[in-house]
PDB file of C-alpha atoms in Angstrom:
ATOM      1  CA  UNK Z   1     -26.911   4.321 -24.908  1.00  0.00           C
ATOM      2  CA  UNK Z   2     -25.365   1.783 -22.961  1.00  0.00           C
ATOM      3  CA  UNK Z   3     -22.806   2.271 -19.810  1.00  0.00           C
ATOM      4  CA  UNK Z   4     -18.893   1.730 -20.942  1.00  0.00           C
ATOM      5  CA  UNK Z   5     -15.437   2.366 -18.920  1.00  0.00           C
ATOM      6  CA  UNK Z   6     -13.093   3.572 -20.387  1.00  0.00           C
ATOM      7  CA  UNK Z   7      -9.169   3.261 -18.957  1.00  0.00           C
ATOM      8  CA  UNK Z   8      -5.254   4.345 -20.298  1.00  0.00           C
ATOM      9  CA  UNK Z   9      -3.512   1.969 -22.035  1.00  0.00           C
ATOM     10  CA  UNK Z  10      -0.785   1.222 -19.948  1.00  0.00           C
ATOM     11  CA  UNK Z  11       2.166   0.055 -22.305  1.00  0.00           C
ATOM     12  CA  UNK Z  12       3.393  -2.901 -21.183  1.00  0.00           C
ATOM     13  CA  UNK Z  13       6.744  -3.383 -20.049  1.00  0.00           C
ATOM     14  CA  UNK Z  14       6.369  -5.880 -17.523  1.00  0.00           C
ATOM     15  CA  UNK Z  15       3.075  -7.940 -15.845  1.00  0.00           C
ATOM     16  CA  UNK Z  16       3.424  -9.139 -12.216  1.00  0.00           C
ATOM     17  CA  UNK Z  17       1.027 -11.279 -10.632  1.00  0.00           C
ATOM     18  CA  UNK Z  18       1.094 -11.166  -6.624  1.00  0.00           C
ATOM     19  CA  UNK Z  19      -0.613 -13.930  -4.544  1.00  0.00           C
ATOM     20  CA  UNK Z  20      -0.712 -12.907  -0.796  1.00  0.00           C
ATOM     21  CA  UNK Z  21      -1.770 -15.364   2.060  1.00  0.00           C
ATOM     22  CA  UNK Z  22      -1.857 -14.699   5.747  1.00  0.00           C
ATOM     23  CA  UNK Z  23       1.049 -11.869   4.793  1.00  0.00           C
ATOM     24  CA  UNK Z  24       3.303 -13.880   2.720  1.00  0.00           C
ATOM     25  CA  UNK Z  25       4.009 -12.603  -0.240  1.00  0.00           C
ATOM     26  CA  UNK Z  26       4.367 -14.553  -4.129  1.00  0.00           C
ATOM     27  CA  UNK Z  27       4.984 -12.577  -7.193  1.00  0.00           C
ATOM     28  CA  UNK Z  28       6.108 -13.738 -10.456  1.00  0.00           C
ATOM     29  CA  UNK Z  29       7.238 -11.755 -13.659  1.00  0.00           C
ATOM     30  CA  UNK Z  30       4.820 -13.238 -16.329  1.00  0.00           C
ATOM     31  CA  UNK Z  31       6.794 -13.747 -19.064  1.00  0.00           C
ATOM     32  CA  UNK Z  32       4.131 -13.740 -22.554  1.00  0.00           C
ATOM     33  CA  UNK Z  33       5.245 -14.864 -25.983  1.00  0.00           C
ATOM     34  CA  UNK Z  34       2.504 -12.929 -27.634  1.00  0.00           C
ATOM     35  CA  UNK Z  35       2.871  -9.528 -26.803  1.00  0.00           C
ATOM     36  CA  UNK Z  36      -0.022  -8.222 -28.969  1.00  0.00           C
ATOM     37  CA  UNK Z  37      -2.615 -10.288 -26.449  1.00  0.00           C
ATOM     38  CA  UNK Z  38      -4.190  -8.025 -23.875  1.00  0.00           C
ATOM     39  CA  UNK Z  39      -4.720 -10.920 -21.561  1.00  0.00           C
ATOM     40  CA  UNK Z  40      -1.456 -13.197 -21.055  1.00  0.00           C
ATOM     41  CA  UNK Z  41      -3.894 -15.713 -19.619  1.00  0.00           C
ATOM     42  CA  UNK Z  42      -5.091 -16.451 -23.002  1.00  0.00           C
ATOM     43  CA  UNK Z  43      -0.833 -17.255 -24.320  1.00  0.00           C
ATOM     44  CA  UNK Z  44      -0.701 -20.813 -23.919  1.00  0.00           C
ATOM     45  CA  UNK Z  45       2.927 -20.369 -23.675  1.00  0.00           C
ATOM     46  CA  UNK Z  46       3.296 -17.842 -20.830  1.00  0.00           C
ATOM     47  CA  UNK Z  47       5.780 -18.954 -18.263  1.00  0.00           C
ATOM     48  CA  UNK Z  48       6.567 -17.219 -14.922  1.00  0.00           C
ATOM     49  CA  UNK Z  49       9.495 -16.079 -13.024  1.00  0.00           C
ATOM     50  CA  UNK Z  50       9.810 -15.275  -9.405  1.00  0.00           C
ATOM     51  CA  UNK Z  51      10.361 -11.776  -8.217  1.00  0.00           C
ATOM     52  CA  UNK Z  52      10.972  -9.541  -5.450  1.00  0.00           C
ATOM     53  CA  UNK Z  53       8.632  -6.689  -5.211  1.00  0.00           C
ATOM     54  CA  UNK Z  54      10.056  -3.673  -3.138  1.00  0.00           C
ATOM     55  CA  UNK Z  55       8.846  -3.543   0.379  1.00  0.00           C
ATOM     56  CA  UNK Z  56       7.027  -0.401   0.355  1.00  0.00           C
ATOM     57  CA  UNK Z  57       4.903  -2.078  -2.418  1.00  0.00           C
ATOM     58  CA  UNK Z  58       4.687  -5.104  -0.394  1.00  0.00           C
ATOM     59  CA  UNK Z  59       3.645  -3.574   2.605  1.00  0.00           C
ATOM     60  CA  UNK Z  60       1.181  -1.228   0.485  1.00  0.00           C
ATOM     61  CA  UNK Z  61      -0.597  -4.656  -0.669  1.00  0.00           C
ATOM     62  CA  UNK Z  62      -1.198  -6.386   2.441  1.00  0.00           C
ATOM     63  CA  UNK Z  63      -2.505  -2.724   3.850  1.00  0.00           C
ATOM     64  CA  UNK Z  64      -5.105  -3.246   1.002  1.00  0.00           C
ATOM     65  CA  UNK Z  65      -5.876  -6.682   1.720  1.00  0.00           C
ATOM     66  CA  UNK Z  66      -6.149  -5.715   5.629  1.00  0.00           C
ATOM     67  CA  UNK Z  67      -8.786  -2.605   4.631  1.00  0.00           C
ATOM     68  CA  UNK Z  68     -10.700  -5.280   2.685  1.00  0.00           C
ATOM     69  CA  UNK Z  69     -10.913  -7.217   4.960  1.00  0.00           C
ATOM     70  CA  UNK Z  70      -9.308 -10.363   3.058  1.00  0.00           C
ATOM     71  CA  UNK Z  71      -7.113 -13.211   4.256  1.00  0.00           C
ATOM     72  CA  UNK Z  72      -5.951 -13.927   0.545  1.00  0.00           C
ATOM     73  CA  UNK Z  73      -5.702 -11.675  -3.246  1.00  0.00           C
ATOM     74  CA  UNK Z  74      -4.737 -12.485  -5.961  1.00  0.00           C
ATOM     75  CA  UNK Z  75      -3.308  -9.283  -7.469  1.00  0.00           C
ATOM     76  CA  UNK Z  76      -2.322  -8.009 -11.060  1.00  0.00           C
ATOM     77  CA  UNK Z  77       0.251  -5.171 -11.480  1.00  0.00           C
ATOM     78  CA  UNK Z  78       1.913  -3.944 -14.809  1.00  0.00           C
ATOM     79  CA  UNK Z  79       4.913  -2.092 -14.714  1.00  0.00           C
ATOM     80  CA  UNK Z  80       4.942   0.124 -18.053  1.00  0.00           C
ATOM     81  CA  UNK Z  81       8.227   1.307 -19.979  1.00  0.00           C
ATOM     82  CA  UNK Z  82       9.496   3.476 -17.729  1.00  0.00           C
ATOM     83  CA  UNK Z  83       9.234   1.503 -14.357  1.00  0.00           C
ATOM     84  CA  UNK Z  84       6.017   3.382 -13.100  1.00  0.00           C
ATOM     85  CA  UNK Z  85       3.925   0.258 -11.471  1.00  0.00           C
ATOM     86  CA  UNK Z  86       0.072   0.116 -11.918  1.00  0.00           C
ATOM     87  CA  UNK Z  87      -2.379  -1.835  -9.758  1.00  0.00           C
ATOM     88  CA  UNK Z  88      -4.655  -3.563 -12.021  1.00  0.00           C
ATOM     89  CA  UNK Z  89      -6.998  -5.671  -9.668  1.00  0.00           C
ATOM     90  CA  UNK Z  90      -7.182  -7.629  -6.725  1.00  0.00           C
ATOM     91  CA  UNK Z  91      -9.085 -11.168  -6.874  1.00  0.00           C
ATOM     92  CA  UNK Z  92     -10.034 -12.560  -3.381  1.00  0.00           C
ATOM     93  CA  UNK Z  93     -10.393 -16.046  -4.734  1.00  0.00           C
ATOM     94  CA  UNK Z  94      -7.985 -15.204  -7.884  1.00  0.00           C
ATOM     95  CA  UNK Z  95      -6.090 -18.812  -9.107  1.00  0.00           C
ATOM     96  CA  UNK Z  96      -2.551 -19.686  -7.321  1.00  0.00           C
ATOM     97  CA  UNK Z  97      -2.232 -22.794  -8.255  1.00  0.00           C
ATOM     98  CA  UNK Z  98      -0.220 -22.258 -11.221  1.00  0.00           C
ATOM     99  CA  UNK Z  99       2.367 -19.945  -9.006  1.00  0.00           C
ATOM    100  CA  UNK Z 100       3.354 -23.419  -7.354  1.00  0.00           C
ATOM    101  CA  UNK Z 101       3.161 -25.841 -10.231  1.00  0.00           C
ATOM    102  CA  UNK Z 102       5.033 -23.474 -12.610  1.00  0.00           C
ATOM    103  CA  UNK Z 103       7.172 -21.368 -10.629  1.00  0.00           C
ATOM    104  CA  UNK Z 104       7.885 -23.620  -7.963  1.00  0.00           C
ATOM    105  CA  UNK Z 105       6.711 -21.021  -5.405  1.00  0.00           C
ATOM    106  CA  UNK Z 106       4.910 -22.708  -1.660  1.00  0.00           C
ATOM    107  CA  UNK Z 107       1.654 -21.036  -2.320  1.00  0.00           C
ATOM    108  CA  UNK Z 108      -0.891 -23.966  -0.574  1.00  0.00           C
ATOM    109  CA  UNK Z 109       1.663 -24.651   2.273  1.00  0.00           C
ATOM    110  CA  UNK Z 110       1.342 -20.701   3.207  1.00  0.00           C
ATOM    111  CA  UNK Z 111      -2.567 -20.720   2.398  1.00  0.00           C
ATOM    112  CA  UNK Z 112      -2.561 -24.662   5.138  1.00  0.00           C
ATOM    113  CA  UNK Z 113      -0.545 -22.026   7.594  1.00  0.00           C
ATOM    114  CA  UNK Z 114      -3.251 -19.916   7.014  1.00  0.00           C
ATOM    115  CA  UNK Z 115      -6.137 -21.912   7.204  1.00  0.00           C
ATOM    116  CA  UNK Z 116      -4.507 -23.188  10.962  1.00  0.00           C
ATOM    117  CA  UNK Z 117      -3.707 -20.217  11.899  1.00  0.00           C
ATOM    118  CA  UNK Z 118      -5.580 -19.841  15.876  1.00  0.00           C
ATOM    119  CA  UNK Z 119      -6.267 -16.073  14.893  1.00  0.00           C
ATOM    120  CA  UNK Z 120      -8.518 -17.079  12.071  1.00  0.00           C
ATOM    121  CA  UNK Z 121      -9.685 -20.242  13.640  1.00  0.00           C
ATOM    122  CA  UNK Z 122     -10.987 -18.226  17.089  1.00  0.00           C
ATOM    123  CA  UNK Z 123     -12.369 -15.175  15.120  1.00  0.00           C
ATOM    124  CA  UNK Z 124     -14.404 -17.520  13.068  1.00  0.00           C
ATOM    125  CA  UNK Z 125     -15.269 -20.654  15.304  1.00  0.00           C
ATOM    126  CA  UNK Z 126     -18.936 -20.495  16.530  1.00  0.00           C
ATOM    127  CA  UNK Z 127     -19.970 -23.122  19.187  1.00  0.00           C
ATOM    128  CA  UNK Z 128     -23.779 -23.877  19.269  1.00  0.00           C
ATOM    129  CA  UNK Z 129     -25.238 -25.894  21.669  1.00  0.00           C
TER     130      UNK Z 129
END
């Protein structure tokens, strides 16, 4: 015996991969030449497109990163056949790099905003003397 998970197989009709920093939002359609590949990580091909989630989502997200307690996610959805979205995973240190150099998206200017931000500077500053 050994411990498994099992999950639905969510037919793919779309993957979306959401970076959030300090409440900005990125997402991208990934856009897979090899469909069969459970991973599009692994296509060597993939490309991404920029997207507009809808706000509800949006604002669903950062009220998940906000419980967790996180400043940044990287997030996967998949939006099956028929338009019903599914949240995959959230990745606090998740790579974003790729949402700027391929999609042309300002992902390390919002995560510099971020990192001067005074609210996360003060919360986190601690002076010894």
């Amino acid at each position: 015996m050994a411990p498994v998970i099992f999950q639905e197989c969510i037919e793919r009709g779309r993957d979306i991969r959401v970076f959030i920093a300090n409440s900005k939002v990125f997402s991208v359609n990934v856009l897979t030449q090899h469909e069969e590949l459970i991973d599009w990580r692994l296509d060597p091909l993939c490309t991404y497109e920029p997207t507009k989630l809808h706000k509800a989502v949006e604002a669903k997200l950062k009220m998940l990163l906000s419980r967790l307690g996180l400043h940044t996610g990287s997030i996967d959805l998949r939006e099956d056949s028929g338009g019903e979205l599914f949240f995959l995973e959230i990745n606090p240190s998740g790579q974003f790099l790729f949402l700027e150099s391929d999609a042309n998206l300002p992902v390390t200017a919002a995560i510099a905003d971020l990192l001067l931000s005074p609210s996360l500077t003060k919360k986190n500053r601690t002076v010894k003397q």
